Short mmCIF file of C-alpha atoms and ligand atoms in Angstrom, two decimals:
data_model
loop_
_atom_site.label_atom_id
_atom_site.label_comp_id
_atom_site.label_asym_id
_atom_site.label_seq_id
_atom_site.Cartn_x
_atom_site.Cartn_y
_atom_site.Cartn_z
CA MET A 1 -47.64 41.71 -29.14
CA LYS A 2 -48.09 43.72 -32.32
CA THR A 3 -48.31 47.49 -32.06
CA THR A 4 -47.47 50.68 -33.96
CA ILE A 5 -44.96 53.46 -33.37
CA ALA A 6 -47.81 55.85 -32.53
CA GLU A 7 -48.82 53.53 -29.68
CA VAL A 8 -45.43 52.66 -28.14
CA SER A 9 -45.85 55.04 -25.21
CA LYS A 10 -48.40 52.55 -23.86
CA HIS A 11 -45.84 49.74 -23.97
CA VAL A 12 -42.80 51.04 -22.11
CA GLY A 13 -40.88 48.12 -20.67
CA GLU A 14 -42.73 45.57 -22.81
CA GLU A 15 -41.52 43.55 -25.73
CA VAL A 16 -43.52 44.39 -28.87
CA THR A 17 -43.40 43.71 -32.61
CA ILE A 18 -43.81 46.47 -35.18
CA GLY A 19 -44.21 46.19 -38.95
CA ALA A 20 -41.85 48.84 -40.30
CA TRP A 21 -39.57 50.05 -43.04
CA LEU A 22 -35.92 50.85 -42.57
CA GLN A 23 -35.52 54.52 -43.34
CA ASN A 24 -31.84 54.82 -42.60
CA LYS A 25 -29.18 53.30 -40.39
CA ARG A 26 -25.84 53.99 -38.74
CA SER A 27 -23.64 51.29 -37.39
CA SER A 28 -20.32 50.57 -35.75
CA GLY A 29 -18.65 47.31 -34.79
CA LYS A 30 -20.95 46.57 -31.88
CA ILE A 31 -24.11 48.61 -32.31
CA ALA A 32 -26.48 49.55 -35.13
CA PHE A 33 -29.02 52.38 -34.98
CA LEU A 34 -31.98 51.55 -37.19
CA GLN A 35 -34.21 54.47 -38.16
CA LEU A 36 -37.63 52.85 -38.41
CA ARG A 37 -40.87 54.21 -39.81
CA ASP A 38 -44.21 52.44 -39.89
CA GLY A 39 -46.52 55.10 -41.31
CA THR A 40 -47.77 56.11 -37.87
CA GLY A 41 -44.43 57.53 -36.80
CA PHE A 42 -40.64 57.45 -36.75
CA MET A 43 -38.54 55.72 -34.09
CA GLN A 44 -35.03 54.49 -33.54
CA GLY A 45 -34.28 50.83 -32.98
CA VAL A 46 -31.00 49.98 -31.28
CA ALA A 47 -29.46 46.65 -32.28
CA VAL A 48 -26.56 45.50 -30.11
CA LYS A 49 -24.24 42.71 -31.21
CA ALA A 50 -23.97 41.24 -27.73
CA GLU A 51 -27.78 40.85 -27.61
CA LEU A 52 -28.48 39.70 -31.15
CA GLY A 53 -25.54 37.39 -31.66
CA ASP A 54 -22.98 37.71 -34.40
CA GLU A 55 -24.99 36.42 -37.34
CA LYS A 56 -28.16 38.42 -36.72
CA PHE A 57 -26.11 41.53 -36.00
CA GLN A 58 -24.34 41.21 -39.36
CA GLU A 59 -27.78 40.86 -40.96
CA ALA A 60 -28.91 44.08 -39.21
CA LYS A 61 -25.83 45.91 -40.44
CA ALA A 62 -26.55 44.79 -44.01
CA LEU A 63 -30.19 45.97 -44.01
CA THR A 64 -30.95 48.19 -46.99
CA GLN A 65 -32.96 51.41 -47.13
CA GLU A 66 -36.75 50.88 -47.37
CA SER A 67 -36.57 47.15 -46.71
CA SER A 68 -39.73 46.02 -44.91
CA LEU A 69 -39.43 44.17 -41.61
CA TYR A 70 -41.12 42.94 -38.49
CA VAL A 71 -38.96 44.26 -35.68
CA THR A 72 -39.25 42.98 -32.14
CA GLY A 73 -37.85 44.55 -29.01
CA VAL A 74 -38.45 46.24 -25.69
CA ILE A 75 -39.68 49.85 -25.71
CA VAL A 76 -37.69 52.23 -23.50
CA GLU A 77 -37.93 55.93 -22.84
CA ASP A 78 -35.35 58.00 -24.69
CA THR A 79 -35.04 61.54 -23.42
CA ARG A 80 -32.54 62.55 -26.14
CA SER A 81 -35.03 62.30 -28.99
CA SER A 82 -38.07 64.54 -29.17
CA PHE A 83 -40.16 61.46 -29.94
CA GLY A 84 -39.23 60.21 -26.49
CA TYR A 85 -39.01 56.42 -27.04
CA GLU A 86 -36.81 53.87 -28.73
CA MET A 87 -36.70 50.12 -29.16
CA GLN A 88 -33.99 47.79 -27.92
CA VAL A 89 -34.09 45.36 -30.79
CA SER A 90 -34.14 41.68 -29.80
CA GLY A 91 -34.92 40.31 -33.24
CA PHE A 92 -36.29 41.06 -36.70
CA GLU A 93 -37.65 39.31 -39.72
CA ILE A 94 -37.16 40.74 -43.20
CA ILE A 95 -40.40 40.85 -45.20
CA GLN A 96 -38.79 42.17 -48.36
CA GLU A 97 -35.30 43.37 -49.02
CA ALA A 98 -35.41 46.60 -51.06
CA LYS A 99 -32.61 47.10 -53.55
CA ASP A 100 -31.37 50.49 -54.74
CA TYR A 101 -34.14 52.70 -53.36
CA PRO A 102 -33.97 55.75 -55.61
CA ILE A 103 -34.35 58.45 -52.93
CA THR A 104 -31.14 58.28 -50.94
CA PRO A 105 -30.28 60.48 -47.95
CA LYS A 106 -28.34 62.82 -50.27
CA GLU A 107 -30.00 65.89 -51.84
CA HIS A 108 -32.18 65.40 -54.91
CA GLY A 109 -33.62 67.95 -57.33
CA THR A 110 -37.31 68.81 -57.18
CA GLU A 111 -38.19 67.33 -60.58
CA PHE A 112 -36.56 64.04 -59.59
CA LEU A 113 -38.46 64.00 -56.32
CA MET A 114 -41.73 64.91 -58.06
CA ASP A 115 -41.19 62.04 -60.54
CA HIS A 116 -40.85 59.78 -57.51
CA ARG A 117 -43.71 61.33 -55.57
CA HIS A 118 -45.16 57.86 -54.88
CA LEU A 119 -41.98 57.13 -52.87
CA TRP A 120 -41.13 60.66 -51.74
CA LEU A 121 -44.32 60.66 -49.62
CA ARG A 122 -42.49 58.29 -47.24
CA SER A 123 -39.87 60.84 -46.27
CA ARG A 124 -39.98 62.58 -42.89
CA LYS A 125 -40.86 66.05 -44.15
CA GLN A 126 -43.44 64.96 -46.70
CA HIS A 127 -45.02 62.76 -44.05
CA ALA A 128 -45.14 65.76 -41.69
CA VAL A 129 -46.84 67.97 -44.31
CA MET A 130 -49.52 65.32 -44.97
CA LYS A 131 -50.13 64.89 -41.24
CA ILE A 132 -50.65 68.65 -40.95
CA ARG A 133 -53.02 68.51 -43.94
CA ASN A 134 -54.91 65.71 -42.22
CA GLU A 135 -55.16 67.72 -39.00
CA ILE A 136 -56.51 70.76 -40.85
CA ILE A 137 -59.20 68.56 -42.42
CA ARG A 138 -60.06 67.00 -39.05
CA ALA A 139 -60.24 70.40 -37.34
CA THR A 140 -62.39 71.72 -40.21
CA TYR A 141 -65.03 69.02 -39.70
CA GLU A 142 -64.81 69.59 -35.95
CA PHE A 143 -65.31 73.35 -36.23
CA PHE A 144 -68.28 73.19 -38.57
CA ASN A 145 -69.92 70.26 -36.81
CA VAL A 146 -69.64 71.91 -33.40
CA ASN A 147 -71.10 75.12 -34.83
CA GLY A 148 -74.17 73.49 -36.34
CA TYR A 149 -73.19 73.28 -40.01
CA VAL A 150 -74.33 70.45 -42.26
CA LYS A 151 -71.79 68.93 -44.67
CA ILE A 152 -73.20 69.00 -48.18
CA ASP A 153 -71.46 67.60 -51.25
CA PRO A 154 -71.89 69.64 -54.42
CA PRO A 155 -71.46 67.89 -57.78
CA ILE A 156 -68.09 67.73 -59.52
CA LEU A 157 -69.49 67.34 -63.03
CA THR A 158 -71.46 70.43 -63.92
CA GLY A 159 -73.25 71.77 -66.94
CA SER A 160 -71.96 75.31 -66.57
CA SER A 161 -69.36 77.40 -64.82
CA ALA A 162 -69.46 78.93 -61.34
CA GLU A 163 -67.03 81.80 -61.76
CA GLY A 164 -66.02 82.37 -65.34
CA SER A 165 -65.69 80.16 -68.35
CA THR A 166 -61.99 80.60 -69.14
CA GLU A 167 -60.66 78.28 -66.45
CA LEU A 168 -62.91 75.28 -67.04
CA PHE A 169 -61.94 71.73 -67.89
CA HIS A 170 -64.27 70.54 -70.57
CA THR A 171 -65.47 66.99 -71.03
CA LYS A 172 -68.32 65.19 -72.77
CA TYR A 173 -71.32 64.06 -70.74
CA PHE A 174 -72.78 61.60 -73.22
CA ASP A 175 -74.14 63.99 -75.84
CA GLU A 176 -73.90 67.11 -73.71
CA ASP A 177 -71.00 69.33 -72.73
CA ALA A 178 -69.85 69.15 -69.14
CA TYR A 179 -67.19 70.80 -67.02
CA LEU A 180 -65.24 69.87 -63.91
CA SER A 181 -66.28 72.01 -60.98
CA GLN A 182 -64.15 75.07 -60.23
CA SER A 183 -66.20 75.82 -57.10
CA GLY A 184 -69.23 74.28 -55.44
CA GLN A 185 -70.50 77.65 -54.34
CA LEU A 186 -73.64 78.03 -56.43
CA TYR A 187 -74.85 74.63 -55.25
CA MET A 188 -73.90 75.50 -51.68
CA GLU A 189 -76.17 78.55 -51.92
CA ALA A 190 -79.04 76.22 -52.77
CA ALA A 191 -78.02 74.02 -49.84
CA ALA A 192 -77.93 77.01 -47.44
CA MET A 193 -81.56 77.76 -48.34
CA ALA A 194 -82.41 74.18 -47.38
CA PHE A 195 -80.17 73.65 -44.31
CA GLY A 196 -79.23 77.14 -43.06
CA LYS A 197 -75.51 76.68 -42.39
CA VAL A 198 -73.62 74.29 -44.67
CA PHE A 199 -70.09 73.50 -45.73
CA SER A 200 -68.51 71.45 -48.46
CA PHE A 201 -65.09 69.95 -48.82
CA GLY A 202 -64.07 68.64 -52.17
CA PRO A 203 -61.77 68.80 -55.18
CA THR A 204 -61.96 71.71 -57.60
CA PHE A 205 -60.32 72.17 -60.97
CA ARG A 206 -58.89 75.23 -62.68
CA ALA A 207 -57.60 74.99 -66.23
CA GLU A 208 -55.46 78.00 -65.52
CA LYS A 209 -52.06 78.23 -67.13
CA SER A 210 -50.51 79.58 -63.94
CA LYS A 211 -47.16 78.27 -62.87
CA THR A 212 -46.60 79.84 -59.48
CA ARG A 213 -45.89 78.44 -56.04
CA ARG A 214 -49.54 79.08 -55.11
CA HIS A 215 -51.34 77.43 -58.02
CA LEU A 216 -52.48 73.88 -58.53
CA ILE A 217 -54.67 72.65 -61.36
CA GLU A 218 -56.56 70.37 -58.99
CA PHE A 219 -56.98 71.59 -55.41
CA TRP A 220 -59.31 71.06 -52.48
CA MET A 221 -61.59 73.74 -51.15
CA ILE A 222 -63.72 74.13 -48.02
CA GLU A 223 -66.80 76.18 -48.90
CA PRO A 224 -69.15 77.23 -46.08
CA GLU A 225 -72.37 79.07 -46.96
CA MET A 226 -74.67 80.68 -44.38
CA ALA A 227 -78.27 81.88 -44.69
CA PHE A 228 -79.21 85.02 -42.73
CA MET A 229 -75.58 86.10 -42.40
CA ASN A 230 -74.20 89.30 -43.79
CA HIS A 231 -70.63 89.97 -44.87
CA GLU A 232 -69.48 91.06 -41.40
CA ASP A 233 -70.97 87.91 -39.81
CA SER A 234 -69.11 85.85 -42.37
CA LEU A 235 -65.77 87.54 -41.59
CA GLU A 236 -66.26 86.54 -37.95
CA VAL A 237 -66.87 82.92 -38.94
CA GLN A 238 -63.73 83.02 -41.09
CA GLU A 239 -61.43 84.34 -38.38
CA GLN A 240 -62.85 81.91 -35.81
CA TYR A 241 -62.45 79.00 -38.21
CA VAL A 242 -58.88 79.83 -39.20
CA SER A 243 -57.88 80.41 -35.55
CA HIS A 244 -59.37 77.04 -34.63
CA VAL A 245 -57.44 75.25 -37.35
CA VAL A 246 -54.13 76.90 -36.42
CA GLN A 247 -54.61 76.01 -32.76
CA ALA A 248 -55.46 72.41 -33.64
CA VAL A 249 -52.25 72.08 -35.68
CA LEU A 250 -50.20 73.57 -32.83
CA ASP A 251 -51.88 71.22 -30.33
CA HIS A 252 -51.71 67.99 -32.35
CA CYS A 253 -48.78 68.25 -34.77
CA ARG A 254 -45.85 69.07 -32.48
CA LEU A 255 -43.43 66.51 -33.94
CA ASP A 256 -44.45 67.31 -37.51
CA LEU A 257 -43.91 71.05 -37.06
CA GLU A 258 -40.55 70.24 -35.50
CA ALA A 259 -39.55 67.98 -38.39
CA LEU A 260 -40.34 70.86 -40.74
CA GLU A 261 -38.42 73.30 -38.53
CA ARG A 262 -41.50 75.49 -38.52
CA ASP A 263 -41.24 78.62 -36.37
CA THR A 264 -44.29 78.04 -34.18
CA SER A 265 -44.01 81.39 -32.35
CA VAL A 266 -45.50 83.07 -35.43
CA LEU A 267 -48.40 80.59 -35.44
CA GLU A 268 -49.10 81.13 -31.73
CA LYS A 269 -50.13 84.71 -32.58
CA ILE A 270 -52.89 83.63 -34.98
CA LYS A 271 -55.96 84.35 -32.87
CA ALA A 272 -59.21 86.10 -33.84
CA PRO A 273 -59.97 88.91 -34.49
CA PHE A 274 -57.95 89.52 -37.66
CA PRO A 275 -57.16 92.99 -39.01
CA ARG A 276 -59.22 94.39 -41.90
CA ILE A 277 -58.11 96.86 -44.53
CA SER A 278 -60.33 98.17 -47.32
CA TYR A 279 -59.29 97.79 -50.95
CA ASP A 280 -59.18 101.62 -51.16
CA ASP A 281 -56.77 101.86 -48.24
CA ALA A 282 -54.73 98.97 -49.60
CA VAL A 283 -54.25 100.83 -52.89
CA SER A 284 -53.14 103.99 -51.04
CA PHE A 285 -50.82 101.93 -48.87
CA LEU A 286 -49.22 100.29 -51.91
CA LYS A 287 -48.72 103.64 -53.63
CA GLU A 288 -47.02 104.95 -50.49
CA LYS A 289 -44.80 101.89 -50.51
CA GLY A 290 -43.68 102.80 -54.01
CA PHE A 291 -45.78 100.41 -56.11
CA ASP A 292 -46.44 102.59 -59.17
CA ASP A 293 -47.98 99.72 -61.11
CA ILE A 294 -51.28 99.68 -59.25
CA GLU A 295 -54.31 101.87 -59.97
CA TRP A 296 -57.74 101.81 -58.32
CA GLY A 297 -59.81 99.22 -60.18
CA GLU A 298 -56.97 96.76 -60.78
CA ASP A 299 -56.55 93.42 -59.07
CA PHE A 300 -53.64 92.78 -56.74
CA GLY A 301 -50.88 90.40 -57.71
CA ALA A 302 -48.77 88.27 -55.38
CA PRO A 303 -46.18 91.01 -54.67
CA HIS A 304 -48.96 93.43 -53.69
CA GLU A 305 -50.58 90.92 -51.37
CA THR A 306 -47.24 90.10 -49.79
CA ALA A 307 -46.45 93.78 -49.21
CA ILE A 308 -49.81 94.31 -47.49
CA ALA A 309 -49.51 91.12 -45.41
CA GLU A 310 -46.03 92.12 -44.20
CA SER A 311 -47.53 94.89 -42.08
CA TYR A 312 -49.36 92.37 -39.89
CA ASP A 313 -48.48 89.31 -37.87
CA LYS A 314 -51.94 87.81 -38.42
CA PRO A 315 -53.86 87.08 -41.61
CA VAL A 316 -55.44 90.28 -42.95
CA PHE A 317 -58.81 90.75 -44.67
CA ILE A 318 -58.75 93.01 -47.72
CA THR A 319 -62.39 94.08 -48.04
CA ASN A 320 -64.68 95.76 -50.56
CA TYR A 321 -62.97 95.28 -53.92
CA PRO A 322 -64.25 97.00 -57.05
CA ALA A 323 -67.23 95.09 -58.49
CA GLU A 324 -65.52 95.06 -61.90
CA ILE A 325 -62.77 92.66 -60.83
CA LYS A 326 -64.92 90.29 -58.77
CA ALA A 327 -67.46 87.57 -59.53
CA PHE A 328 -70.96 88.44 -60.76
CA TYR A 329 -72.75 87.09 -57.67
CA MET A 330 -71.16 89.44 -55.11
CA LYS A 331 -73.50 91.93 -53.46
CA PRO A 332 -72.73 95.59 -54.17
CA ASP A 333 -72.23 97.82 -51.13
CA PRO A 334 -75.61 99.64 -50.85
CA ASP A 335 -73.82 102.93 -50.05
CA ARG A 336 -71.26 102.55 -52.82
CA PRO A 337 -72.33 100.16 -55.56
CA GLU A 338 -68.97 100.33 -57.38
CA VAL A 339 -67.51 98.10 -54.65
CA VAL A 340 -68.80 94.72 -53.43
CA LEU A 341 -69.26 93.22 -49.96
CA CYS A 342 -66.37 90.82 -50.17
CA ALA A 343 -63.00 90.02 -48.67
CA ASP A 344 -59.89 88.07 -49.47
CA LEU A 345 -57.98 86.75 -46.47
CA ILE A 346 -54.23 87.07 -46.99
CA ALA A 347 -51.98 84.80 -44.93
CA PRO A 348 -48.81 86.15 -43.31
CA GLU A 349 -45.24 85.37 -44.44
CA GLY A 350 -46.00 85.64 -48.15
CA TYR A 351 -48.37 82.66 -48.44
CA GLY A 352 -50.97 84.77 -50.22
CA GLU A 353 -54.74 84.56 -50.44
CA ILE A 354 -56.13 81.61 -48.50
CA ILE A 355 -59.82 82.64 -48.51
CA GLY A 356 -62.10 84.38 -50.98
CA GLY A 357 -65.57 85.21 -49.74
CA SER A 358 -68.53 87.57 -50.07
CA GLN A 359 -72.12 88.36 -49.33
CA ARG A 360 -74.20 87.16 -52.29
CA ILE A 361 -76.74 89.15 -54.27
CA ASP A 362 -80.18 88.21 -52.91
CA ASP A 363 -82.30 90.45 -55.16
CA LEU A 364 -83.75 88.67 -58.19
CA GLU A 365 -83.78 91.65 -60.52
CA LEU A 366 -80.22 92.66 -59.73
CA MET A 367 -79.03 89.08 -60.15
CA ARG A 368 -80.75 88.89 -63.55
CA GLN A 369 -79.10 92.12 -64.57
CA ARG A 370 -75.65 90.89 -63.47
CA TYR A 371 -76.21 87.75 -65.44
CA GLU A 372 -76.87 89.59 -68.61
CA GLU A 373 -73.94 91.95 -68.07
CA HIS A 374 -71.71 88.89 -67.79
CA GLY A 375 -73.16 87.36 -70.93
CA LEU A 376 -74.55 84.40 -68.99
CA THR A 377 -77.61 83.56 -71.00
CA GLY A 378 -79.57 80.36 -71.47
CA ASP A 379 -81.22 77.97 -69.07
CA ALA A 380 -78.16 76.64 -67.27
CA TYR A 381 -78.61 78.99 -64.32
CA GLN A 382 -82.40 79.04 -64.02
CA TRP A 383 -82.19 77.06 -60.82
CA TYR A 384 -79.75 79.58 -59.34
CA LEU A 385 -82.08 82.49 -60.12
CA GLN A 386 -84.97 80.61 -58.52
CA LEU A 387 -83.13 80.77 -55.18
CA ARG A 388 -83.79 84.54 -55.36
CA GLU A 389 -87.44 83.98 -56.21
CA TYR A 390 -88.67 81.71 -53.43
CA GLY A 391 -87.90 83.21 -50.03
CA SER A 392 -84.64 84.96 -50.83
CA VAL A 393 -82.59 85.92 -47.76
CA PRO A 394 -79.30 87.70 -47.09
CA HIS A 395 -76.55 85.09 -47.22
CA SER A 396 -72.79 84.89 -47.33
CA GLY A 397 -70.08 82.34 -47.80
CA PHE A 398 -66.45 81.77 -48.54
CA GLY A 399 -63.94 79.29 -49.90
CA LEU A 400 -60.70 78.34 -48.14
CA GLY A 401 -58.00 76.76 -50.28
CA LEU A 402 -56.70 73.75 -48.37
CA GLU A 403 -53.28 73.51 -49.99
CA ARG A 404 -52.36 77.15 -49.47
CA THR A 405 -53.37 76.77 -45.83
CA VAL A 406 -51.23 73.63 -45.51
CA ALA A 407 -48.30 75.46 -47.13
CA TRP A 408 -48.64 78.35 -44.69
CA LEU A 409 -48.95 76.25 -41.52
CA SER A 410 -46.22 73.80 -42.58
CA GLY A 411 -43.95 76.58 -43.78
CA VAL A 412 -43.29 74.86 -47.12
CA GLU A 413 -42.53 77.12 -50.02
CA HIS A 414 -44.63 75.58 -52.80
CA VAL A 415 -48.15 74.10 -52.85
CA ARG A 416 -46.91 71.12 -54.89
CA GLU A 417 -45.70 69.57 -51.60
CA THR A 418 -49.04 70.05 -49.83
CA ILE A 419 -51.18 67.57 -51.78
CA PRO A 420 -50.32 63.86 -52.09
CA PHE A 421 -50.23 63.77 -55.90
CA PRO A 422 -50.09 67.31 -57.32
CA ARG A 423 -51.57 68.19 -60.69
CA LEU A 424 -49.54 71.04 -62.11
CA LEU A 425 -49.32 72.76 -65.45
CA ASN A 426 -46.70 70.27 -66.61
CA ARG A 427 -47.40 67.34 -64.38
CA LEU A 428 -49.96 64.55 -64.43
CA TYR A 429 -47.51 61.85 -63.25
CA PRO A 430 -47.50 59.92 -60.98
O1 LIG B 501 -61.04 82.97 -54.58
P1 LIG B 501 -61.63 81.72 -55.18
O2 LIG B 501 -61.52 81.53 -56.63
O3 LIG B 501 -63.14 81.69 -54.68
C1 LIG B 501 -64.13 80.87 -55.08
O4 LIG B 501 -64.00 79.90 -55.81
C2 LIG B 501 -65.45 81.15 -54.40
N1 LIG B 501 -66.52 80.58 -55.22
C3 LIG B 501 -65.43 80.59 -53.01
C4 LIG B 501 -66.71 80.82 -52.26
O5 LIG B 501 -67.04 81.95 -51.97
N2 LIG B 501 -67.43 79.76 -51.95
O6 LIG B 501 -60.95 80.45 -54.47
C5 LIG B 501 -61.01 80.31 -53.08
C6 LIG B 501 -59.65 79.90 -52.52
C7 LIG B 501 -58.54 80.93 -52.74
O7 LIG B 501 -58.56 81.91 -51.74
C8 LIG B 501 -57.31 80.06 -52.66
O8 LIG B 501 -56.98 79.80 -51.31
C9 LIG B 501 -57.77 78.77 -53.28
O9 LIG B 501 -59.18 78.74 -53.19
N3 LIG B 501 -57.36 78.67 -54.69
C10 LIG B 501 -56.35 77.89 -55.13
N4 LIG B 501 -55.51 77.06 -54.50
C11 LIG B 501 -54.60 76.40 -55.23
N5 LIG B 501 -54.50 76.50 -56.57
C12 LIG B 501 -55.33 77.32 -57.26
N6 LIG B 501 -55.24 77.39 -58.59
C13 LIG B 501 -56.31 78.06 -56.54
N7 LIG B 501 -57.28 78.93 -56.90
C14 LIG B 501 -57.90 79.29 -55.76
MG1 LIG B 502 -59.96 84.63 -54.97
#
């Protein structure tokens, strides 16, 4: 009977056939240990000369890395491996013999691995990171569906920018100019006025010449938007959502976290509520810590964020930034209009900002004024202003960067390993 590695626990004591690739092998005169992978998991196959016969055993010993096979054998429990099962190989059929697979068990440099990303994805750690990514996506849909949100898909081709025009990829749209979306937010605000609580999940593009471990040119963002919710309500949604995702990864990705040697004790602590610190207090804190390079009114860089995050063992919200350094649509604090009702959520362990969010301006006149101050003239945003004209309500939303969240939960250093085919400043291949 045909099965997969993920399903072998249901077949203990039975003879099954699995389509697999040979990841690695070790052998002696009488026994060969075949490290098999089939996409759904990783398992050892044990080939014994006395069982297979001389000829077949020699064939097993000669198997090359990444050759594809149908392997047949009896599934047995194996308490020594954390997977818990192995196969006693009774036979195999080679589908294709792979010659000179470029990624050998020895160490390779990052550029080499990135050039072979289409193959590197097969390796144990890369597989684990993608499984964690998949679990975060699954838990995201679960969280928002259970809580009454409607998934809405904003467009990717847009006629204007959402945040600022410097980071946009330009293209032609027949005779018009068009841009790749850098955020679906403005459209999600329209959707919130139609459906109440909505979320999007899609690719976003930033033509930013940043070359850091936290920046991708193309990345995926989850953008919830909620009518009748103020900034504080939104922070509660954010901490509940992030806690849910962390718990889901802990519950469903045990072997993947283990393959990545992730310290899960730090993830166990990630439970709502999360601490909050105001931008004002963050500036004072940084000055006390000896950062002389920061003045009130300036944005934080990665070292600042890391220094703040180090004081907590949970993600921390930095709230109420100066209006000057934030997007035009953020609602000013009524008691202190020089700051806005916003927060960035900073992950622990130096993974940086994973969420940016705010309450949005709901007053038509103020929004018009902000527009003009930002030099946003013309008709491109008429529809956005109309949302403030016909039954405007308080509303808030946020955007969570998927890859930074994957990096944090997986414990991988650089976001380039958190997306199947990364687009970086100097990389569009493969
Ligand atoms: O802070 P950002 O730019 O916020 C927005 O785009 C809002 N319109 C979201 C909203 O309120 N609906 O981006 C949100 C998150 C960041 O916190 C970060 O996690 C991620 O997106 N992000 C990036 N991830 C990888 N590479 C980049 N270049 C990123 N830029 C932002
Ligand atoms: Mg941000």
